[in-house]
Short mmCIF file of C-alpha atoms in Angstrom, two decimals:
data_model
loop_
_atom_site.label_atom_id
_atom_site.label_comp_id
_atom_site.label_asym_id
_atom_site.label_seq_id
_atom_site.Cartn_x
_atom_site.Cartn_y
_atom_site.Cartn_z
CA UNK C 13 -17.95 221.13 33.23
CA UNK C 14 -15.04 218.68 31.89
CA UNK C 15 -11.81 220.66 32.12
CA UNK C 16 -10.13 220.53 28.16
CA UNK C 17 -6.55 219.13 28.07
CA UNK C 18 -4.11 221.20 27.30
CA UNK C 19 -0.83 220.28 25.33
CA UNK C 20 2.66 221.61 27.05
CA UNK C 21 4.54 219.28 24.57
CA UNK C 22 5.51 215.58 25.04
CA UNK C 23 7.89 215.28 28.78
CA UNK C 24 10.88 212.89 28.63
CA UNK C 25 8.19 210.84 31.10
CA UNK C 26 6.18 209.78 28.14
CA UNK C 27 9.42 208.00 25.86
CA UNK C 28 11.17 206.65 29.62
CA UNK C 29 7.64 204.51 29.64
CA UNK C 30 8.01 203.13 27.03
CA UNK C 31 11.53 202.06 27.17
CA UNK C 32 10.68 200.74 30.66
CA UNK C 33 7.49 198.90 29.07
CA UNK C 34 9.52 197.15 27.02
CA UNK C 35 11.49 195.38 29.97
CA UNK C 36 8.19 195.18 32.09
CA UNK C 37 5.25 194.14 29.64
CA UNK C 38 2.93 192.69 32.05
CA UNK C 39 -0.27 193.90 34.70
CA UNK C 40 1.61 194.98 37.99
CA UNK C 41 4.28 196.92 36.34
CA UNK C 42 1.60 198.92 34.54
CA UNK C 43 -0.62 199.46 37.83
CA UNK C 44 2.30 200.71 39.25
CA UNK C 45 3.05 203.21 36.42
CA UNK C 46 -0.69 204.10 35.65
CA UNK C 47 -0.80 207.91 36.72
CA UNK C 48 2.17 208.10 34.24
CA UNK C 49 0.59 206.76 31.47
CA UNK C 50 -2.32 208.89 32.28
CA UNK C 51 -0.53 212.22 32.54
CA UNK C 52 2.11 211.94 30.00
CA UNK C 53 1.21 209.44 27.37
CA UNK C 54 -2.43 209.25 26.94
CA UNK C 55 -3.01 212.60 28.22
CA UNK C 56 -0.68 214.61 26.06
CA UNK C 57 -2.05 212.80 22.88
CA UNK C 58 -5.45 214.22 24.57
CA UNK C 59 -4.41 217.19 24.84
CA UNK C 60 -2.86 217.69 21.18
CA UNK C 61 -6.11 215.73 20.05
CA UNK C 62 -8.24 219.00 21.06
CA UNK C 63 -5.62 221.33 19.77
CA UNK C 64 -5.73 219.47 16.15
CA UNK C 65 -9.46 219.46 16.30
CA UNK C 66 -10.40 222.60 14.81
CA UNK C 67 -6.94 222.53 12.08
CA UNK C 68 -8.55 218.99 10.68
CA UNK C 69 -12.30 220.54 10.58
CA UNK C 70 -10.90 223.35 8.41
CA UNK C 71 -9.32 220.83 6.18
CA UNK C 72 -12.29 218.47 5.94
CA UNK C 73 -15.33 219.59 8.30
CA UNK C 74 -16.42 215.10 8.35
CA UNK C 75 -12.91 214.16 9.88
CA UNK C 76 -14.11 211.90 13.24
CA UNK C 77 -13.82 214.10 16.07
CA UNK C 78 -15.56 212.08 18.95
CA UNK C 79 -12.36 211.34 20.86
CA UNK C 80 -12.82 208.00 21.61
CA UNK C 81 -10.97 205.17 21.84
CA UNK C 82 -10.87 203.18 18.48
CA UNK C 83 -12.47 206.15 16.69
CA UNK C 84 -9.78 209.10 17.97
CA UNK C 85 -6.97 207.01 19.52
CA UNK C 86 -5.36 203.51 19.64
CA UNK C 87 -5.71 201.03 22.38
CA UNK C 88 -2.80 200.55 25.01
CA UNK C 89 -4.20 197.14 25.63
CA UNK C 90 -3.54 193.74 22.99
CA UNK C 91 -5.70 191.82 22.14
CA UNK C 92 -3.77 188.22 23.03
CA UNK C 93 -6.79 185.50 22.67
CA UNK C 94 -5.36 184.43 19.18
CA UNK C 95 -1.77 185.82 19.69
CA UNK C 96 1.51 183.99 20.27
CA UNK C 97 2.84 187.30 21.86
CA UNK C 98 1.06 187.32 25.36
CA UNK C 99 2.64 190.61 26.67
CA UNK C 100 -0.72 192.63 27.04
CA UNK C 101 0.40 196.39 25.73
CA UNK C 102 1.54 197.81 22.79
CA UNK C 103 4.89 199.70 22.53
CA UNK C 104 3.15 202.51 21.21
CA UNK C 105 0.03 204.70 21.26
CA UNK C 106 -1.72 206.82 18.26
CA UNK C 107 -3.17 209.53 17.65
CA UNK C 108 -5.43 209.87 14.28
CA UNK C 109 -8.28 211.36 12.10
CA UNK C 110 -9.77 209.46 9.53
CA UNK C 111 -13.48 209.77 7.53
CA UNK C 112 -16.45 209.76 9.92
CA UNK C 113 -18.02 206.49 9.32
CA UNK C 114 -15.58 204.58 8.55
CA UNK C 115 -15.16 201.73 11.08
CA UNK C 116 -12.34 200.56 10.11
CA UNK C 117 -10.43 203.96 9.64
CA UNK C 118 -8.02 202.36 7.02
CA UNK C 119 -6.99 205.77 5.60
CA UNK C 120 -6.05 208.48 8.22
CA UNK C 121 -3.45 210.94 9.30
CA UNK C 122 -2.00 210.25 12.33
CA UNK C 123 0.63 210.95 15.37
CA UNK C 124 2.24 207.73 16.93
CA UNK C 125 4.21 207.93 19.89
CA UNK C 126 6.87 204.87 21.07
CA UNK C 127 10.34 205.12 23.48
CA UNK C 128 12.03 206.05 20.25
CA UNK C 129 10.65 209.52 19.66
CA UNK C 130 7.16 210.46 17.27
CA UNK C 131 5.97 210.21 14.37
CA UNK C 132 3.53 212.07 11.96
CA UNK C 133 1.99 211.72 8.85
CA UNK C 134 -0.68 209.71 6.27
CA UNK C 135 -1.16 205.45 5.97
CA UNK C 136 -3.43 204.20 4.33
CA UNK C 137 -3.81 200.32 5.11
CA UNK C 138 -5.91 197.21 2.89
CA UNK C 139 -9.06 196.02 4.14
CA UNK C 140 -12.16 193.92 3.18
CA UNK C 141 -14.33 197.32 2.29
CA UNK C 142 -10.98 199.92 2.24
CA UNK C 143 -10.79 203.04 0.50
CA UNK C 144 -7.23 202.07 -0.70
CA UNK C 145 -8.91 199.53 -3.18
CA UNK C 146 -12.11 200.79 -3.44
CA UNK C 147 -10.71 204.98 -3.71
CA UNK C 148 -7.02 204.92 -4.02
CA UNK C 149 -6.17 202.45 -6.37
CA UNK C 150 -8.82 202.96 -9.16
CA UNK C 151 -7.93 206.61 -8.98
CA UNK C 152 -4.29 206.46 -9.41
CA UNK C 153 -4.76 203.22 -12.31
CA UNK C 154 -7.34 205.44 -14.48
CA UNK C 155 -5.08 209.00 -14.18
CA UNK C 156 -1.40 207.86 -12.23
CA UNK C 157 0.42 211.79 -13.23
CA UNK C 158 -1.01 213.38 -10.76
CA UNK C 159 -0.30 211.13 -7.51
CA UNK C 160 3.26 210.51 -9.54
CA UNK C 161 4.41 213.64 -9.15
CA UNK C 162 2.45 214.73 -5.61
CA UNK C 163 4.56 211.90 -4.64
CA UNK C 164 8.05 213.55 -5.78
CA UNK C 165 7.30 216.43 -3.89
CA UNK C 166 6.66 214.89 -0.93
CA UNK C 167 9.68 212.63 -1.68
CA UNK C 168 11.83 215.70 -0.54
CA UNK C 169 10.94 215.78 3.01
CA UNK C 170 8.93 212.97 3.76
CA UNK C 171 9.76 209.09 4.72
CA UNK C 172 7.81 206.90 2.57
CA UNK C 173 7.55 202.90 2.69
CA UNK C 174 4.79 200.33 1.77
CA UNK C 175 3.77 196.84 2.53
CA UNK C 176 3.21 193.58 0.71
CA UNK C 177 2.50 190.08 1.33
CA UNK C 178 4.98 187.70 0.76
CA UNK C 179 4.40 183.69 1.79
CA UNK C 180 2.04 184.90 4.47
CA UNK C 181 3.96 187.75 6.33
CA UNK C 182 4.10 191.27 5.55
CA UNK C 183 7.07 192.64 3.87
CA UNK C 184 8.33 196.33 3.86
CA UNK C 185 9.74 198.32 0.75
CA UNK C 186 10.88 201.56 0.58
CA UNK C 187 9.28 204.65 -0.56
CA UNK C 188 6.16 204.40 -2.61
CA UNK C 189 4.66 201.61 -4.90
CA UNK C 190 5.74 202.30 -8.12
CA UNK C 191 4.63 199.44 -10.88
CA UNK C 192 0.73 198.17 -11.95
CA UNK C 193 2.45 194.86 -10.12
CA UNK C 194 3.46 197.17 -6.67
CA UNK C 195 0.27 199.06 -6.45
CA UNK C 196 -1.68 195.19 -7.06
CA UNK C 197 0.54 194.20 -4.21
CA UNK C 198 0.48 197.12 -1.89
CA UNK C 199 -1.13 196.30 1.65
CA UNK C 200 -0.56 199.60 3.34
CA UNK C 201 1.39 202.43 2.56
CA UNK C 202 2.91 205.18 4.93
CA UNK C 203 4.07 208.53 4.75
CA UNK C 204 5.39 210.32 7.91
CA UNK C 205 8.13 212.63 9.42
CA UNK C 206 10.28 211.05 12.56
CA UNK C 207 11.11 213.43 15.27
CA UNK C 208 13.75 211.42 17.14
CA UNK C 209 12.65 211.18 21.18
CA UNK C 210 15.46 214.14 22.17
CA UNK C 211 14.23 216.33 19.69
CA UNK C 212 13.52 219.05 21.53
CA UNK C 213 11.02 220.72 19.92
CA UNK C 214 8.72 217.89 21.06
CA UNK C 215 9.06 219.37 24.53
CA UNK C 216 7.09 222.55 23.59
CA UNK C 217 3.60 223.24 22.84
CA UNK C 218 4.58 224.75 19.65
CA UNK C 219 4.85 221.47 18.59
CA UNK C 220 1.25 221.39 17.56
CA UNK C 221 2.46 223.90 14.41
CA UNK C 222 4.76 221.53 13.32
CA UNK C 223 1.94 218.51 13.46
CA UNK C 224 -0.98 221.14 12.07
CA UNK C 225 2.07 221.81 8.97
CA UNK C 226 2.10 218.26 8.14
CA UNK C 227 -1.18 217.66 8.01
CA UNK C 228 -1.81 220.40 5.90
CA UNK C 229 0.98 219.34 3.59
CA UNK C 230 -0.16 215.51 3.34
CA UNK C 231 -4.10 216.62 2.94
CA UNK C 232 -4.44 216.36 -0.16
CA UNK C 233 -2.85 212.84 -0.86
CA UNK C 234 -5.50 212.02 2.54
CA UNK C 235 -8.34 213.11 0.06
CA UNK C 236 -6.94 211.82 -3.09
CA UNK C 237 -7.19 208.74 -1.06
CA UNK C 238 -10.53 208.70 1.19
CA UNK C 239 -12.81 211.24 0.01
CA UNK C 240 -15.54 210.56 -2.31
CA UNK C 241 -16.74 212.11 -5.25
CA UNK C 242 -15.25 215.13 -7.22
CA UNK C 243 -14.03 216.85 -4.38
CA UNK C 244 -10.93 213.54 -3.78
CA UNK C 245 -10.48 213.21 -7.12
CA UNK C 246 -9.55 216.38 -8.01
CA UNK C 247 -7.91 216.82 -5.00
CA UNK C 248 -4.01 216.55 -6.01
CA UNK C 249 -4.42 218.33 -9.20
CA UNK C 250 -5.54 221.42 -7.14
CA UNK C 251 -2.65 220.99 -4.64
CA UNK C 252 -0.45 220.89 -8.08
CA UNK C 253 -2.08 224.52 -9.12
CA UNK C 254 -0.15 226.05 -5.87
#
């Protein structure tokens, strides 16, 4: 029987890897630093992965749960056929839940961890079939109130920015799209919480509350954005009610 990971919190191992990465992006280095990776990177998002697994099926019992790569978390490895950045690893590694079904996994909440510290919290990014203009936009155009203020609230104590395309490269703004013209724009938009890498409180289990908080908290802009039918449209109006 597969032992379950457990998650102790995130060890000063798992940022120190990827500051090292950073001066060391290539094959050997990585071989060398593999059982690392394993135990303290990839294996502590494991391990909060299973502890988060039955907080998202109370939120939304169709959240993707399979644990895989590409479905559960990102990949380590680039893809450098096309790129003009041949390093072969990312700086980072993530963490998310997003609809079952969706291939792309556009819309998701999410917990990304790089040598600066981690992160946690919604983005929802533009695709050919995306929920953010097939769901999220049409919803907000036909009734914005209700996303307008949800977003106020969440101004308080979250970081917000969004994307556009400008001349061919993406271009960041800060907080949320606000205008018809921003929201025709908008490419992707994120909202998270930073926890800086010597926080401390990302050295203890407990940090699964704090992560199990947020996604509670950021749930109903999730649905509002990637659930269909009654239940995501009416979903910020009954966050409003409490």
């Amino acid at each position: 029987m597969k032992q379950r990971a457990q998650f102790r919190g995130f060890h000063p191992e798992a940022f120190r890897f990827f500051r090292r990465l950073a001066r060391n992006n290539h094959k050997p280095w990585m071989d060398r630093n593999r059982t690392i990776y394993h135990q303290h990177v990839a294996g502590a998002l494991k391990g909060l992965f299973e502890e988060l697994v039955p907080v998202v099926l109370a939120l939304d019992p169709d959240f993707e749960i399979s644990g895989k790569t590409g479905r559960n978390f990102s990949r380590i490895n680039r893809d450098i056929r096309f790129a003009r950045d041949k390093s072969p690893y990312r700086r980072h590694l993530y963490l998310y839940f997003g609809p079952y079904g969706n291939t792309g996994l556009d819309t998701r909440l999410y917990v990304g961890l790089a040598a600066d510290g981690v992160t946690c919290g919604f983005a929802t990014y533009n695709g050919r079939h995306s929920v953010l203009a097939r769901l999220l936009k049409p919803r907000r155009a036909s009734n914005p109130q209700p996303l307008e203020r949800f977003v106020r609230r969440l101004s308080r104590k979250y970081e917000m920015y969004w994307y556009a395309t400008e001349r061919g490269a993406w271009t960041q703004h800060p907080g949320a799209p606000r205008s018809e013209k921003d929201w025709k724009r908008c490419r992707a938009w994120v909202v998270r919480k930073r926890f800086p890498s010597e926080r401390r409180q990302l050295r203890s289990a407990g940090f699964t509350q704090e992560v199990a908080k947020i996604f509670r908290e950021l749930f109903p802009l999730y649905a509002f954005s990637a659930i269909e039918g009654r239940a995501g449209e009416q979903a910020l109006k009954q966050a409003g009610r409490r």
